[in-house]
Tab-separated table of C-alpha atoms in Angstrom:
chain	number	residue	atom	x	y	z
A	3	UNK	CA	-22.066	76.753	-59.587
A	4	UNK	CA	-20.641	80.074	-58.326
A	5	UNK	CA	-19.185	82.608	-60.722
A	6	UNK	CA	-16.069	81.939	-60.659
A	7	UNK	CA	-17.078	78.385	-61.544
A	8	UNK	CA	-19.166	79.191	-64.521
A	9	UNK	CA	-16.238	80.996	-66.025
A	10	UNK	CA	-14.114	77.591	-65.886
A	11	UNK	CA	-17.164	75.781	-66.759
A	12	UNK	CA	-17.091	74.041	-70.639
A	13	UNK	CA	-19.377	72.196	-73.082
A	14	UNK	CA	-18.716	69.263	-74.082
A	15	UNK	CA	-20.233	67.483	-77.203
A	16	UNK	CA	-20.063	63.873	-77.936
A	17	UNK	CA	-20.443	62.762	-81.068
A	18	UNK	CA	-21.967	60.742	-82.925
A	19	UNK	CA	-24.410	60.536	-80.388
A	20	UNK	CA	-25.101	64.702	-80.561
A	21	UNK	CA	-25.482	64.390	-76.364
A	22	UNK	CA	-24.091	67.480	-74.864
A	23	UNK	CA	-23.075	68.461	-70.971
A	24	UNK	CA	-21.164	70.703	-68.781
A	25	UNK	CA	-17.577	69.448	-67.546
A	26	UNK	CA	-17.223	71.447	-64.496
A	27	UNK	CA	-13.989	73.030	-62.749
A	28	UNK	CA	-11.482	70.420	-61.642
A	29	UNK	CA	-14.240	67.152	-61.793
A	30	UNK	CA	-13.026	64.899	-64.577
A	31	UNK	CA	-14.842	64.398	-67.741
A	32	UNK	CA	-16.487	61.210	-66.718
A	33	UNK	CA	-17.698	62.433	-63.321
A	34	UNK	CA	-19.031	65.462	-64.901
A	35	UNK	CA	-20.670	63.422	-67.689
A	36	UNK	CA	-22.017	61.105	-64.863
A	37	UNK	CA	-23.689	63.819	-63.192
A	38	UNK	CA	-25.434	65.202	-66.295
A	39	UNK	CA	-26.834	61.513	-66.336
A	40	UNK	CA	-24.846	60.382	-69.552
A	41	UNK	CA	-22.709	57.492	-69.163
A	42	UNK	CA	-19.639	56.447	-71.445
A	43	UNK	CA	-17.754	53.448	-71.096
A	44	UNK	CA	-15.116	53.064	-67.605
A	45	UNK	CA	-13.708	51.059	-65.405
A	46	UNK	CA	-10.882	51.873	-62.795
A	47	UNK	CA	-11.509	55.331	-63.216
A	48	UNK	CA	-7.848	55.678	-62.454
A	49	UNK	CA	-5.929	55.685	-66.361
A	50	UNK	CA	-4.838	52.803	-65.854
A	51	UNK	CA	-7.350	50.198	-67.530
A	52	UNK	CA	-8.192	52.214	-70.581
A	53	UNK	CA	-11.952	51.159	-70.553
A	54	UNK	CA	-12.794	54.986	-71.015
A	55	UNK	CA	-10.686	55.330	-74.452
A	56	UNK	CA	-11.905	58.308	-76.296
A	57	UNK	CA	-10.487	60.414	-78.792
A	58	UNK	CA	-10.523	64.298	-78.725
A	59	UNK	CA	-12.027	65.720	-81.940
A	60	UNK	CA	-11.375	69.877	-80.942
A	61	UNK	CA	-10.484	71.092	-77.657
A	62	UNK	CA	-7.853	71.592	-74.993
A	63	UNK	CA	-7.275	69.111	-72.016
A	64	UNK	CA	-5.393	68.620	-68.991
A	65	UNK	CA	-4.671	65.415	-66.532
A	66	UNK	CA	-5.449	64.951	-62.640
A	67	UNK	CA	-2.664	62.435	-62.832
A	68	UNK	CA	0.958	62.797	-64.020
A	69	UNK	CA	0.975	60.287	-66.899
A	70	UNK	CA	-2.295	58.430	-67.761
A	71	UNK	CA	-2.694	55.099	-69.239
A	72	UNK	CA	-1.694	56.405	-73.185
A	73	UNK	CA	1.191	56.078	-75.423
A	74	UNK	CA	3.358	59.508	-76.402
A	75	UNK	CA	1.678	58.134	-79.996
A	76	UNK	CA	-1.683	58.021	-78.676
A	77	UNK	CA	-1.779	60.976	-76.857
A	78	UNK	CA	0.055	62.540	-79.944
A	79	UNK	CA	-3.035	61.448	-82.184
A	80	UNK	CA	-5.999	62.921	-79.869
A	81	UNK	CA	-6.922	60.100	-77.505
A	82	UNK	CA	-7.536	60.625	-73.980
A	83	UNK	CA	-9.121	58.947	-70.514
A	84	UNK	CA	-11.740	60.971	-69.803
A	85	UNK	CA	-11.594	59.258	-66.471
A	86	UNK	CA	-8.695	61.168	-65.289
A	87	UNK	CA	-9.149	64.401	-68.032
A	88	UNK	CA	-9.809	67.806	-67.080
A	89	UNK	CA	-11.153	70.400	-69.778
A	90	UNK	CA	-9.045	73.864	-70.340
A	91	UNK	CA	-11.953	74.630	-73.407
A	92	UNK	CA	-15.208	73.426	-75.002
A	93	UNK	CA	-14.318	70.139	-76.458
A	94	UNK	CA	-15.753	67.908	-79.158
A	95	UNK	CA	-15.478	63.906	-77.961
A	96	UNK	CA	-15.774	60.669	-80.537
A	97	UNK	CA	-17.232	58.017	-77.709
A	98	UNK	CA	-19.622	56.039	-79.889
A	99	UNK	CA	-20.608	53.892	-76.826
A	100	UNK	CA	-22.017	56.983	-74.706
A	101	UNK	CA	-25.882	57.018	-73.769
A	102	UNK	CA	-28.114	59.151	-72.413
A	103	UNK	CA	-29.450	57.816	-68.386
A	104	UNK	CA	-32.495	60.668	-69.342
């Protein structure tokens, strides 16, 4: 990562597992969590199927896509598709079913 990319760079820590990675500039949460060879659950990878279902315990977010798969209620109450999520800050994730490839 350049600079410039470092200083868009966040951690990410996903609990309750306690694994940790970096979600880089403009790659999606899972891709980024893919390539620090952790893998939660997904699907379509899309926000459409809702596979990747997590909810966001601290932290801001943004979407590649213009409405994902959620609910004004669930997006209201801290769930996201990290499939199609961007982060804006370090984040804390709940995504019991995450694993370490390592």
């Amino acid at each position: 990562m350049d600079e410039q990319d470092q200083k868009n760079a966040y951690k990410v820590l996903i609990q309750p597992s306690g694994l940790e990675f970096i979600a880089k500039p403009a790659l999606s949460l899972l891709t980024s969590a893919q390539q620090a060879f952790i893998r939660m659950p997904s699907s379509c990878r899309n926000g459409t199927c809702r596979t990747c279902l997590c909810f966001l315990k601290s932290g801001q977010i943004s979407y590649q896509i213009d409405w994902p798969g959620l609910t004004r209620e669930e997006k209201a109450e801290g769930y996201l598709l990290p499939c199609v999520a961007v982060a804006e800050s370090d984040l804390v994730l709940e995504v019991p079913d995450a694993i370490s490839l390592k």
